[in-house]
CSV table of N, CA and C in Angstrom, one decimal:
chain,number,residue,atom,x,y,z
J,1,GLY,N,86.6,99.5,150.5
J,1,GLY,CA,85.9,98.2,150.8
J,1,GLY,C,86.1,97.2,149.6
J,2,SER,N,85.6,96.0,149.8
J,2,SER,CA,85.8,95.0,148.8
J,2,SER,C,84.6,95.2,147.8
J,3,HIS,N,85.0,95.2,146.5
J,3,HIS,CA,83.9,95.4,145.5
J,3,HIS,C,83.7,94.1,144.8
J,4,ALA,N,82.5,93.6,145.0
J,4,ALA,CA,82.2,92.3,144.3
J,4,ALA,C,82.2,92.5,142.8
J,5,GLN,N,83.0,91.8,142.1
J,5,GLN,CA,83.1,91.9,140.7
J,5,GLN,C,81.9,91.1,140.1
J,6,GLN,N,81.1,91.8,139.3
J,6,GLN,CA,80.0,91.1,138.7
J,6,GLN,C,80.5,90.3,137.5
J,7,GLN,N,80.1,89.1,137.4
J,7,GLN,CA,80.5,88.3,136.3
J,7,GLN,C,79.6,88.5,135.1
J,8,ASP,N,80.2,88.6,133.9
J,8,ASP,CA,79.4,88.7,132.7
J,8,ASP,C,78.7,87.3,132.5
J,9,THR,N,77.5,87.4,132.0
J,9,THR,CA,76.8,86.1,131.8
J,9,THR,C,76.2,86.1,130.4
J,10,ALA,N,76.1,84.9,129.8
J,10,ALA,CA,75.4,84.8,128.5
J,10,ALA,C,73.9,85.1,128.7
J,11,PRO,N,73.2,85.5,127.6
J,11,PRO,CA,71.8,85.8,127.8
J,11,PRO,C,71.0,84.6,128.1
J,12,ARG,N,69.9,84.8,128.8
J,12,ARG,CA,68.9,83.8,129.0
J,12,ARG,C,67.5,84.5,128.8
J,13,ILE,N,66.6,83.7,128.3
J,13,ILE,CA,65.2,84.3,128.1
J,13,ILE,C,64.5,84.1,129.4
J,14,VAL,N,64.0,85.1,130.0
J,14,VAL,CA,63.2,85.0,131.2
J,14,VAL,C,61.7,85.1,131.0
J,15,GLU,N,61.3,85.6,129.9
J,15,GLU,CA,59.9,85.6,129.5
J,15,GLU,C,59.8,85.3,128.1
J,16,HIS,N,59.1,84.2,127.8
J,16,HIS,CA,58.9,83.8,126.4
J,16,HIS,C,57.6,84.3,125.8
J,17,PRO,N,57.6,84.5,124.5
J,17,PRO,CA,56.4,84.9,123.8
J,17,PRO,C,55.4,83.8,123.8
J,18,THR,N,54.1,84.1,123.8
J,18,THR,CA,53.1,83.1,123.7
J,18,THR,C,52.3,83.3,122.5
J,19,ASP,N,51.6,82.3,122.0
J,19,ASP,CA,50.7,82.4,120.8
J,19,ASP,C,49.7,83.5,121.0
J,20,VAL,N,49.5,84.2,120.0
J,20,VAL,CA,48.4,85.3,120.0
J,20,VAL,C,47.5,85.2,118.8
J,21,LEU,N,46.2,85.5,119.1
J,21,LEU,CA,45.2,85.5,118.1
J,21,LEU,C,44.7,87.0,118.1
J,22,VAL,N,44.8,87.7,117.0
J,22,VAL,CA,44.5,89.1,116.9
J,22,VAL,C,43.5,89.3,115.8
J,23,SER,N,42.7,90.3,116.0
J,23,SER,CA,41.8,90.8,114.9
J,23,SER,C,42.6,91.7,114.0
J,24,LYS,N,42.4,91.7,112.7
J,24,LYS,CA,43.2,92.6,111.9
J,24,LYS,C,42.9,94.0,112.2
J,25,GLY,N,44.0,94.8,112.1
J,25,GLY,CA,43.8,96.2,112.4
J,25,GLY,C,44.0,96.5,113.9
J,26,GLU,N,44.0,95.5,114.7
J,26,GLU,CA,44.2,95.7,116.2
J,26,GLU,C,45.7,95.6,116.5
J,27,PRO,N,46.1,96.3,117.7
J,27,PRO,CA,47.4,96.1,118.1
J,27,PRO,C,47.7,94.8,118.7
J,28,ALA,N,49.0,94.4,118.8
J,28,ALA,CA,49.3,93.1,119.4
J,28,ALA,C,50.7,93.2,120.0
J,29,THR,N,51.0,92.4,121.0
J,29,THR,CA,52.4,92.4,121.6
J,29,THR,C,52.8,91.0,121.7
J,30,LEU,N,54.0,90.7,121.2
J,30,LEU,CA,54.7,89.5,121.5
J,30,LEU,C,55.7,89.7,122.6
J,31,SER,N,55.6,89.1,123.7
J,31,SER,CA,56.5,89.3,124.9
J,31,SER,C,57.8,88.6,124.7
J,32,CYS,N,58.8,89.3,125.2
J,32,CYS,CA,60.1,88.6,125.3
J,32,CYS,C,60.9,89.5,126.3
J,33,LYS,N,61.6,88.8,127.2
J,33,LYS,CA,62.4,89.5,128.1
J,33,LYS,C,63.7,88.6,128.3
J,34,ALA,N,64.8,89.2,128.2
J,34,ALA,CA,66.1,88.5,128.3
J,34,ALA,C,67.0,89.2,129.4
J,35,GLU,N,67.7,88.3,130.0
J,35,GLU,CA,68.7,88.9,131.0
J,35,GLU,C,70.1,88.4,130.6
J,36,GLY,N,71.1,89.2,131.0
J,36,GLY,CA,72.5,88.9,130.7
J,36,GLY,C,73.3,90.1,131.0
J,37,ARG,N,74.6,89.8,131.1
J,37,ARG,CA,75.6,90.9,131.3
J,37,ARG,C,76.6,90.8,130.2
J,38,PRO,N,76.9,91.7,129.4
J,38,PRO,CA,76.2,93.0,129.3
J,38,PRO,C,74.7,92.7,128.8
J,39,PRO,N,73.8,93.6,129.0
J,39,PRO,CA,72.4,93.4,128.6
J,39,PRO,C,72.4,93.0,127.1
J,40,PRO,N,71.7,91.9,126.9
J,40,PRO,CA,71.7,91.4,125.5
J,40,PRO,C,70.8,92.2,124.5
J,41,VAL,N,71.2,92.1,123.3
J,41,VAL,CA,70.4,92.8,122.2
J,41,VAL,C,69.4,91.8,121.7
J,42,VAL,N,68.2,92.2,121.6
J,42,VAL,CA,67.1,91.3,121.2
J,42,VAL,C,66.7,91.5,119.7
J,43,GLU,N,66.6,90.5,119.0
J,43,GLU,CA,66.1,90.5,117.6
J,43,GLU,C,65.0,89.5,117.5
J,44,TRP,N,64.1,89.8,116.6
J,44,TRP,CA,63.0,88.9,116.3
J,44,TRP,C,63.1,88.3,114.9
J,45,TYR,N,62.7,87.1,114.8
J,45,TYR,CA,62.6,86.4,113.6
J,45,TYR,C,61.2,85.8,113.4
J,46,LYS,N,60.7,86.0,112.1
J,46,LYS,CA,59.4,85.4,111.8
J,46,LYS,C,59.6,84.4,110.7
J,47,ASP,N,59.2,83.2,110.9
J,47,ASP,CA,59.4,82.1,109.9
J,47,ASP,C,60.9,82.1,109.4
J,48,GLY,N,61.8,82.4,110.4
J,48,GLY,CA,63.2,82.3,110.0
J,48,GLY,C,63.8,83.6,109.4
J,49,GLU,N,63.0,84.6,109.1
J,49,GLU,CA,63.5,85.8,108.6
J,49,GLU,C,63.5,86.9,109.6
J,50,ARG,N,64.6,87.7,109.6
J,50,ARG,CA,64.6,88.8,110.6
J,50,ARG,C,63.5,89.8,110.4
J,51,VAL,N,62.9,90.2,111.6
J,51,VAL,CA,61.8,91.1,111.5
J,51,VAL,C,62.4,92.5,111.6
J,52,GLU,N,62.0,93.3,110.6
J,52,GLU,CA,62.4,94.7,110.7
J,52,GLU,C,61.4,95.5,111.6
J,53,THR,N,62.0,96.4,112.4
J,53,THR,CA,61.2,97.2,113.3
J,53,THR,C,61.5,98.7,113.0
J,54,ASP,N,60.8,99.6,113.7
J,54,ASP,CA,61.0,101.0,113.4
J,54,ASP,C,62.5,101.4,113.7
J,55,ARG,N,63.3,100.6,114.3
J,55,ARG,CA,64.7,100.9,114.4
J,55,ARG,C,65.4,101.0,113.0
J,56,GLU,N,65.0,100.1,112.1
J,56,GLU,CA,65.5,100.1,110.8
J,56,GLU,C,64.7,101.0,109.8
J,57,ASP,N,63.4,100.9,110.0
J,57,ASP,CA,62.5,101.6,109.1
J,57,ASP,C,61.5,102.5,110.0
J,58,PRO,N,61.7,103.8,110.0
J,58,PRO,CA,60.9,104.6,110.9
J,58,PRO,C,59.4,104.5,110.6
J,59,ARG,N,59.1,104.1,109.4
J,59,ARG,CA,57.6,103.9,109.0
J,59,ARG,C,57.0,102.6,109.4
J,60,SER,N,57.9,101.7,109.9
J,60,SER,CA,57.4,100.4,110.3
J,60,SER,C,56.3,100.4,111.3
J,61,HIS,N,55.4,99.5,111.2
J,61,HIS,CA,54.3,99.4,112.2
J,61,HIS,C,54.7,98.5,113.4
J,62,ARG,N,55.9,98.1,113.4
J,62,ARG,CA,56.4,97.2,114.4
J,62,ARG,C,57.4,97.9,115.2
J,63,THR,N,57.3,97.9,116.6
J,63,THR,CA,58.2,98.6,117.4
J,63,THR,C,58.9,97.6,118.4
J,64,LEU,N,60.2,97.7,118.6
J,64,LEU,CA,60.9,96.9,119.6
J,64,LEU,C,60.8,97.7,120.9
J,65,LEU,N,60.1,97.1,121.9
J,65,LEU,CA,60.0,97.8,123.1
J,65,LEU,C,61.3,97.7,123.9
J,66,PRO,N,61.5,98.6,124.9
J,66,PRO,CA,62.8,98.6,125.6
J,66,PRO,C,63.1,97.2,126.3
J,67,GLY,N,62.1,96.5,126.7
J,67,GLY,CA,62.4,95.2,127.4
J,67,GLY,C,62.7,94.1,126.4
J,68,GLY,N,62.4,94.3,125.1
J,68,GLY,CA,62.7,93.3,124.1
J,68,GLY,C,61.4,92.7,123.5
J,69,SER,N,60.2,93.2,124.0
J,69,SER,CA,59.0,92.7,123.4
J,69,SER,C,58.8,93.4,122.0
J,70,LEU,N,58.0,92.7,121.2
J,70,LEU,CA,57.7,93.2,119.9
J,70,LEU,C,56.2,93.7,119.9
J,71,PHE,N,56.1,95.0,119.5
J,71,PHE,CA,54.7,95.6,119.6
J,71,PHE,C,54.3,95.9,118.2
J,72,PHE,N,53.1,95.5,117.8
J,72,PHE,CA,52.5,95.8,116.5
J,72,PHE,C,51.4,96.9,116.7
J,73,LEU,N,51.6,98.1,116.1
J,73,LEU,CA,50.6,99.1,116.2
J,73,LEU,C,49.3,98.7,115.7
J,74,ARG,N,49.3,97.9,114.6
J,74,ARG,CA,48.1,97.3,114.1
J,74,ARG,C,48.5,96.2,113.3
J,75,ILE,N,47.7,95.1,113.3
J,75,ILE,CA,48.1,93.9,112.5
J,75,ILE,C,47.7,94.2,111.1
J,76,LEU,N,48.6,94.0,110.2
J,76,LEU,CA,48.3,94.2,108.7
J,76,LEU,C,47.9,92.9,108.2
J,77,HIS,N,46.8,92.9,107.4
J,77,HIS,CA,46.2,91.7,106.9
J,77,HIS,C,45.3,92.1,105.7
J,78,GLY,N,45.7,91.7,104.6
J,78,GLY,CA,44.9,92.1,103.4
J,78,GLY,C,44.6,90.9,102.5
J,79,ARG,N,43.9,91.1,101.5
J,79,ARG,CA,43.6,90.0,100.6
J,79,ARG,C,44.9,89.5,99.9
J,80,ARG,N,45.8,90.4,99.7
J,80,ARG,CA,47.1,90.0,99.0
J,80,ARG,C,48.1,89.3,99.9
J,81,GLY,N,48.0,89.6,101.2
J,81,GLY,CA,49.0,89.1,102.0
J,81,GLY,C,48.7,89.2,103.5
J,82,LYS,N,49.4,88.4,104.3
J,82,LYS,CA,49.2,88.4,105.7
J,82,LYS,C,50.6,88.6,106.3
J,83,PRO,N,51.1,89.8,106.2
J,83,PRO,CA,52.5,90.0,106.5
J,83,PRO,C,52.9,89.8,107.9
J,84,ASP,N,51.9,89.8,108.8
J,84,ASP,CA,52.3,89.6,110.2
J,84,ASP,C,52.0,88.2,110.8
J,85,GLU,N,51.3,87.4,110.0
J,85,GLU,CA,51.0,86.1,110.4
J,85,GLU,C,52.2,85.2,110.3
J,86,GLY,N,52.4,84.4,111.3
J,86,GLY,CA,53.5,83.5,111.2
J,86,GLY,C,54.0,83.0,112.5
J,87,VAL,N,55.2,82.4,112.5
J,87,VAL,CA,55.8,81.9,113.7
J,87,VAL,C,57.0,82.8,114.1
J,88,TYR,N,57.0,83.3,115.3
J,88,TYR,CA,58.0,84.2,115.7
J,88,TYR,C,58.9,83.6,116.8
J,89,VAL,N,60.1,83.9,116.8
J,89,VAL,CA,61.0,83.7,117.9
J,89,VAL,C,61.8,84.9,118.3
J,90,CYS,N,62.2,85.0,119.5
J,90,CYS,CA,63.0,86.2,119.8
J,90,CYS,C,64.4,85.6,120.2
J,91,VAL,N,65.4,86.3,119.8
J,91,VAL,CA,66.8,85.8,120.0
J,91,VAL,C,67.5,87.0,120.7
J,92,ALA,N,68.2,86.6,121.9
J,92,ALA,CA,68.9,87.6,122.6
J,92,ALA,C,70.4,87.2,122.5
J,93,ARG,N,71.2,88.2,122.2
J,93,ARG,CA,72.7,87.9,122.2
J,93,ARG,C,73.5,89.0,122.8
J,94,ASN,N,74.6,88.5,123.4
J,94,ASN,CA,75.7,89.4,123.7
J,94,ASN,C,77.0,88.6,123.4
J,95,TYR,N,78.1,89.2,123.8
J,95,TYR,CA,79.4,88.6,123.3
J,95,TYR,C,79.6,87.2,123.8
J,96,LEU,N,78.9,86.8,124.8
J,96,LEU,CA,79.1,85.4,125.4
J,96,LEU,C,78.3,84.4,124.8
J,97,GLY,N,77.3,84.8,124.0
J,97,GLY,CA,76.4,83.8,123.4
J,97,GLY,C,75.1,84.3,123.1
J,98,GLU,N,74.1,83.4,122.8
J,98,GLU,CA,72.8,83.8,122.5
J,98,GLU,C,71.8,82.8,123.0
J,99,ALA,N,70.6,83.3,123.2
J,99,ALA,CA,69.5,82.4,123.7
J,99,ALA,C,68.3,82.7,122.7
J,100,THR,N,67.6,81.6,122.5
J,100,THR,CA,66.4,81.7,121.6
J,100,THR,C,65.2,81.3,122.4
J,101,SER,N,64.1,82.1,122.2
J,101,SER,CA,62.9,81.8,122.9
J,101,SER,C,62.2,80.6,122.2
J,102,ARG,N,61.1,80.2,122.9
J,102,ARG,CA,60.2,79.3,122.3
J,102,ARG,C,59.5,79.9,121.1
J,103,ASN,N,58.9,79.1,120.2
J,103,ASN,CA,58.2,79.6,119.1
J,103,ASN,C,56.8,80.1,119.6
J,104,ALA,N,56.4,81.2,119.0
J,104,ALA,CA,55.1,81.8,119.3
J,104,ALA,C,54.4,82.1,117.9
J,105,SER,N,53.2,81.6,117.7
J,105,SER,CA,52.5,81.9,116.5
J,105,SER,C,51.6,83.1,116.6
J,106,LEU,N,51.6,83.9,115.6
J,106,LEU,CA,50.6,85.0,115.6
J,106,LEU,C,49.6,84.7,114.5
J,107,GLU,N,48.4,84.6,114.9
J,107,GLU,CA,47.3,84.3,113.9
J,107,GLU,C,46.4,85.5,113.9
J,108,VAL,N,45.8,85.7,112.7
J,108,VAL,CA,44.9,86.8,112.6
J,108,VAL,C,43.5,86.2,112.5
J,109,ALA,N,42.6,86.7,113.4
J,109,ALA,CA,41.3,86.1,113.5
J,109,ALA,C,40.5,86.2,112.2
J,110,GLY,N,39.7,85.2,111.9
J,110,GLY,CA,38.9,85.2,110.6
J,110,GLY,C,38.2,86.4,110.4
J,111,GLU,N,38.0,86.7,109.1
J,111,GLU,CA,37.3,88.0,108.7
J,111,GLU,C,36.0,88.1,109.4
């Protein structure tokens, strides 16, 4: 029979992250879902810097979920720093191009 050839397509973001307000020590998720052929690789950037997840560092408290969302086991927030607070974007890429999500800010609720 005739086999419809699937066309490769550049990534597009189908679910954008939204702003979140979290209490420190609580888990949080920044959503992101991208489509494309071949399936795009998703990376996260916070304030322009690439976010390391447990893929790079097994001890990381941040996990990249299979769909592309970023999951925080617990929000780190101390007197010396607010390592998780900031503006995040998710970027999906494959060989045809890349797509960038809207900005989403993660804020830690007041002490």
